[in-house]
């Protein structure tokens, strides 16, 4: 259902469209993904060129855990979803900036399946409008190795979230909740709107379990991402594919 969807959206006279491919294999991912949209004149469309770029040479994703899922609407692009329509990865624009969102940090820390390929594709897409080399903060060793293998020019911006100078960064990788804890949520939002790129990973259900004072409505990731057309729900999802991966068709 629409559990976890913004109340302001559910109250309005909007339409919800699910463009899903349904598979006998319940957990199979489809890049035709669930697409949620607002208004009577909106179309259930995604940016095919952007999706193709981010999913290039990606046949499956792996997290090593139970990823969170999200709903996507407006001009945001679902990248991969399960057969029941739960979106596992999405991309969106915000002002002059771009984001790619996944529901588990494990996507960015493993070479299982094609996860490192997906993450490196995302970094390249996020930094596509930047004069080389792309300056990346929060880059994992796994993604750095894949970018190096490709010959992509990049530099790693070192330092913790509290000390990073966003003016010297093109792409950030990490958790929106961590930026909020560092007191930099509004600064991050303004930086994104001004042209920054972010590869966000948030296990939303896990954040809620560890922070009893939070709800799905007060989750930092949702405050940040809702204006872009992306919102996490509270589901924890389990892989049933080969080697506990999520196949992509």
Tab-separated table of C-alpha atoms in Angstrom:
chain	number	residue	atom	x	y	z
A	1	UNK	CA	0.000	0.000	0.000
A	2	UNK	CA	1.003	3.591	0.545
A	3	UNK	CA	2.251	3.166	4.101
A	4	UNK	CA	4.738	5.909	4.847
A	5	UNK	CA	3.675	8.165	1.964
A	6	UNK	CA	3.532	11.865	2.930
A	7	UNK	CA	0.199	12.788	4.492
A	8	UNK	CA	0.086	16.012	2.491
A	9	UNK	CA	0.247	13.955	-0.693
A	10	UNK	CA	-2.332	11.403	0.389
A	11	UNK	CA	-4.813	14.154	1.318
A	12	UNK	CA	-4.675	15.812	-2.110
A	13	UNK	CA	-6.701	14.875	-5.214
A	14	UNK	CA	-3.700	13.179	-6.796
A	15	UNK	CA	-3.285	10.049	-8.815
A	16	UNK	CA	-0.812	7.269	-8.168
A	17	UNK	CA	0.384	5.144	-11.057
A	18	UNK	CA	2.386	1.945	-10.640
A	19	UNK	CA	4.329	1.024	-13.772
A	20	UNK	CA	5.526	-2.341	-12.553
A	21	UNK	CA	6.598	-5.565	-14.194
A	22	UNK	CA	5.261	-8.408	-12.131
A	23	UNK	CA	7.320	-11.572	-11.967
A	24	UNK	CA	6.485	-15.014	-10.710
A	25	UNK	CA	9.728	-14.683	-8.803
A	26	UNK	CA	8.460	-12.263	-6.177
A	27	UNK	CA	11.700	-10.448	-5.356
A	28	UNK	CA	12.973	-9.975	-8.899
A	29	UNK	CA	14.079	-6.425	-9.665
A	30	UNK	CA	12.829	-4.673	-12.764
A	31	UNK	CA	14.226	-1.455	-14.152
A	32	UNK	CA	10.696	-0.685	-15.316
A	33	UNK	CA	10.247	0.008	-11.587
A	34	UNK	CA	7.318	1.454	-9.727
A	35	UNK	CA	6.792	5.093	-10.620
A	36	UNK	CA	4.603	7.277	-8.438
A	37	UNK	CA	3.505	10.690	-9.637
A	38	UNK	CA	1.318	13.652	-8.716
A	39	UNK	CA	-1.356	15.602	-10.526
A	40	UNK	CA	-3.775	14.759	-13.317
A	41	UNK	CA	-1.514	15.686	-16.204
A	42	UNK	CA	1.687	13.945	-15.099
A	43	UNK	CA	2.932	10.937	-17.013
A	44	UNK	CA	4.473	7.811	-15.515
A	45	UNK	CA	7.843	8.307	-17.165
A	46	UNK	CA	11.479	7.999	-16.137
A	47	UNK	CA	14.602	9.433	-17.731
A	48	UNK	CA	15.721	6.494	-19.832
A	49	UNK	CA	19.128	7.973	-20.695
A	50	UNK	CA	20.002	8.613	-17.051
A	51	UNK	CA	18.807	5.179	-15.969
A	52	UNK	CA	20.799	3.525	-18.748
A	53	UNK	CA	23.939	5.406	-17.703
A	54	UNK	CA	23.666	4.480	-14.028
A	55	UNK	CA	22.725	0.850	-14.728
A	56	UNK	CA	25.318	0.275	-17.461
A	57	UNK	CA	26.804	-3.257	-17.123
A	58	UNK	CA	24.789	-3.866	-13.944
A	59	UNK	CA	22.994	-7.216	-13.873
A	60	UNK	CA	22.484	-7.542	-10.101
A	61	UNK	CA	22.951	-5.641	-6.843
A	62	UNK	CA	24.067	-6.946	-3.461
A	63	UNK	CA	24.023	-5.318	-0.029
A	64	UNK	CA	24.992	-8.001	2.456
A	65	UNK	CA	21.943	-6.932	4.452
A	66	UNK	CA	18.301	-5.936	4.261
A	67	UNK	CA	17.900	-2.717	2.281
A	68	UNK	CA	15.246	-0.111	2.872
A	69	UNK	CA	12.838	0.758	0.084
A	70	UNK	CA	11.337	4.036	-1.072
A	71	UNK	CA	8.525	5.558	-3.092
A	72	UNK	CA	9.314	7.795	-6.049
A	73	UNK	CA	7.162	10.400	-7.774
A	74	UNK	CA	7.290	13.473	-9.975
A	75	UNK	CA	10.449	13.793	-12.040
A	76	UNK	CA	12.555	11.486	-9.875
A	77	UNK	CA	13.663	8.296	-11.633
A	78	UNK	CA	13.236	4.798	-10.149
A	79	UNK	CA	16.352	2.819	-11.048
A	80	UNK	CA	15.496	-0.602	-9.654
A	81	UNK	CA	12.500	-2.067	-7.882
A	82	UNK	CA	11.234	-5.388	-6.642
A	83	UNK	CA	8.323	-7.196	-8.225
A	84	UNK	CA	5.874	-5.740	-5.717
A	85	UNK	CA	6.857	-2.200	-6.746
A	86	UNK	CA	9.122	-1.284	-3.815
A	87	UNK	CA	11.877	0.892	-5.208
A	88	UNK	CA	15.416	0.066	-4.067
A	89	UNK	CA	17.336	2.782	-5.908
A	90	UNK	CA	16.413	6.122	-7.452
A	91	UNK	CA	17.919	9.235	-9.001
A	92	UNK	CA	16.644	12.788	-8.904
A	93	UNK	CA	17.509	16.389	-9.650
A	94	UNK	CA	17.381	19.202	-7.113
A	95	UNK	CA	17.951	22.692	-8.423
A	96	UNK	CA	21.222	22.437	-10.320
A	97	UNK	CA	22.265	19.323	-8.401
A	98	UNK	CA	21.777	15.577	-8.738
A	99	UNK	CA	21.304	12.693	-6.310
A	100	UNK	CA	21.321	8.905	-6.435
A	101	UNK	CA	19.653	7.196	-3.476
A	102	UNK	CA	19.947	3.613	-2.209
A	103	UNK	CA	18.511	1.987	0.893
A	104	UNK	CA	21.624	0.366	2.356
A	105	UNK	CA	25.280	1.313	2.745
A	106	UNK	CA	26.246	-2.219	1.718
A	107	UNK	CA	25.592	-1.324	-1.922
A	108	UNK	CA	28.621	0.969	-1.727
A	109	UNK	CA	31.018	-1.315	0.139
A	110	UNK	CA	31.037	-4.587	-1.780
A	111	UNK	CA	32.196	-6.173	-5.025
A	112	UNK	CA	29.439	-8.792	-4.766
A	113	UNK	CA	27.241	-8.935	-7.886
A	114	UNK	CA	27.741	-5.617	-9.745
A	115	UNK	CA	27.370	-3.287	-6.791
A	116	UNK	CA	30.720	-1.555	-7.299
A	117	UNK	CA	29.893	-1.042	-10.984
A	118	UNK	CA	26.581	0.546	-10.060
A	119	UNK	CA	28.205	2.820	-7.461
A	120	UNK	CA	30.982	3.921	-9.834
A	121	UNK	CA	28.416	4.585	-12.571
A	122	UNK	CA	26.523	6.745	-10.103
A	123	UNK	CA	29.653	8.741	-9.225
A	124	UNK	CA	30.385	9.339	-12.898
A	125	UNK	CA	26.801	10.469	-13.540
A	126	UNK	CA	26.774	12.739	-10.498
A	127	UNK	CA	30.055	14.333	-11.543
A	128	UNK	CA	29.389	14.427	-15.281
A	129	UNK	CA	29.042	18.206	-15.399
A	130	UNK	CA	32.233	18.812	-13.449
A	131	UNK	CA	35.623	19.641	-14.947
A	132	UNK	CA	37.879	16.627	-14.311
A	133	UNK	CA	39.021	15.426	-11.820
A	134	UNK	CA	35.857	14.912	-9.795
A	135	UNK	CA	36.361	15.710	-6.103
A	136	UNK	CA	34.577	13.096	-3.977
A	137	UNK	CA	34.049	13.020	-0.200
A	138	UNK	CA	33.168	9.777	1.582
A	139	UNK	CA	34.384	7.506	-1.198
A	140	UNK	CA	34.796	3.854	-0.214
A	141	UNK	CA	37.850	1.828	-1.212
A	142	UNK	CA	35.630	-0.398	-3.340
A	143	UNK	CA	34.255	2.465	-5.447
A	144	UNK	CA	37.668	4.146	-5.662
A	145	UNK	CA	39.177	0.917	-7.011
A	146	UNK	CA	36.487	0.603	-9.683
A	147	UNK	CA	36.893	4.239	-10.767
A	148	UNK	CA	40.667	3.731	-10.951
A	149	UNK	CA	40.213	0.572	-13.026
A	150	UNK	CA	38.168	2.606	-15.506
A	151	UNK	CA	40.708	5.384	-15.676
A	152	UNK	CA	38.274	7.958	-14.280
A	153	UNK	CA	40.038	11.057	-12.966
A	154	UNK	CA	39.009	11.779	-9.368
A	155	UNK	CA	40.416	13.034	-6.101
A	156	UNK	CA	39.364	11.929	-2.637
A	157	UNK	CA	38.385	14.674	-0.218
A	158	UNK	CA	39.523	13.522	3.213
A	159	UNK	CA	38.094	14.453	6.583
A	160	UNK	CA	34.965	13.911	8.635
A	161	UNK	CA	31.565	15.382	7.832
A	162	UNK	CA	31.970	18.143	10.420
A	163	UNK	CA	35.143	19.429	8.755
A	164	UNK	CA	34.536	18.951	5.019
A	165	UNK	CA	34.459	22.191	3.031
A	166	UNK	CA	31.639	21.633	0.564
A	167	UNK	CA	33.008	24.399	-1.643
A	168	UNK	CA	35.896	22.020	-2.379
A	169	UNK	CA	33.673	19.008	-3.116
A	170	UNK	CA	31.792	17.932	-6.249
A	171	UNK	CA	30.190	14.699	-4.985
A	172	UNK	CA	29.464	13.441	-1.464
A	173	UNK	CA	28.833	9.824	-0.552
A	174	UNK	CA	27.097	8.892	2.674
A	175	UNK	CA	24.098	9.125	4.969
A	176	UNK	CA	21.753	12.135	5.191
A	177	UNK	CA	21.235	11.287	8.873
A	178	UNK	CA	24.960	11.721	9.489
A	179	UNK	CA	24.881	15.216	7.939
A	180	UNK	CA	21.952	16.123	10.162
A	181	UNK	CA	23.770	14.890	13.277
A	182	UNK	CA	26.702	17.057	12.247
A	183	UNK	CA	24.357	20.071	12.108
A	184	UNK	CA	24.872	20.546	8.357
A	185	UNK	CA	21.557	19.453	6.840
A	186	UNK	CA	20.540	22.899	5.549
A	187	UNK	CA	24.052	23.587	4.285
A	188	UNK	CA	24.031	20.278	2.404
A	189	UNK	CA	20.629	21.067	0.903
A	190	UNK	CA	21.799	24.481	-0.322
A	191	UNK	CA	24.971	22.939	-1.753
A	192	UNK	CA	22.940	20.359	-3.671
A	193	UNK	CA	20.606	23.015	-5.061
A	194	UNK	CA	23.648	24.957	-6.212
A	195	UNK	CA	24.978	22.072	-8.298
A	196	UNK	CA	26.432	19.454	-5.940
A	197	UNK	CA	26.014	15.718	-6.407
A	198	UNK	CA	25.266	13.126	-3.727
A	199	UNK	CA	25.207	9.348	-3.565
A	200	UNK	CA	23.024	8.806	-0.507
A	201	UNK	CA	22.696	5.502	1.338
A	202	UNK	CA	20.251	5.218	4.221
A	203	UNK	CA	18.873	2.086	5.841
A	204	UNK	CA	15.750	3.915	6.935
A	205	UNK	CA	14.193	1.105	8.969
A	206	UNK	CA	17.493	0.646	10.823
A	207	UNK	CA	17.807	4.350	11.633
A	208	UNK	CA	14.298	4.237	13.109
A	209	UNK	CA	15.152	1.175	15.215
A	210	UNK	CA	18.233	2.873	16.668
A	211	UNK	CA	16.608	6.264	17.188
A	212	UNK	CA	13.303	5.830	19.005
A	213	UNK	CA	12.672	9.576	18.946
A	214	UNK	CA	12.462	9.550	15.152
A	215	UNK	CA	9.532	8.641	12.915
A	216	UNK	CA	9.400	8.045	9.179
A	217	UNK	CA	8.153	11.648	8.896
A	218	UNK	CA	11.043	13.160	10.856
A	219	UNK	CA	13.738	11.056	9.227
A	220	UNK	CA	16.446	13.390	7.925
A	221	UNK	CA	16.640	11.559	4.604
A	222	UNK	CA	12.948	12.134	3.993
A	223	UNK	CA	13.099	15.828	4.876
A	224	UNK	CA	15.931	16.211	2.410
A	225	UNK	CA	14.617	13.986	-0.378
A	226	UNK	CA	10.866	14.658	-0.435
A	227	UNK	CA	11.267	17.939	-2.393
A	228	UNK	CA	13.075	15.828	-5.017
A	229	UNK	CA	10.289	13.236	-5.254
A	230	UNK	CA	11.839	10.461	-3.155
A	231	UNK	CA	10.700	9.182	0.243
A	232	UNK	CA	11.844	6.168	2.245
A	233	UNK	CA	9.255	3.854	3.768
A	234	UNK	CA	9.838	1.730	6.871
A	235	UNK	CA	10.135	-1.658	5.152
A	236	UNK	CA	13.136	-3.980	5.469
A	237	UNK	CA	13.536	-6.071	2.318
A	238	UNK	CA	15.084	-9.507	1.908
A	239	UNK	CA	16.853	-10.813	-1.220
A	240	UNK	CA	15.771	-14.127	-2.683
A	241	UNK	CA	17.939	-14.150	-5.808
A	242	UNK	CA	21.051	-16.190	-6.498
A	243	UNK	CA	23.737	-15.579	-3.845
A	244	UNK	CA	21.266	-13.305	-2.022
A	245	UNK	CA	21.536	-10.672	-4.728
A	246	UNK	CA	18.860	-8.565	-6.400
A	247	UNK	CA	18.814	-9.396	-10.131
A	248	UNK	CA	18.134	-6.556	-12.567
A	249	UNK	CA	16.404	-7.194	-15.890
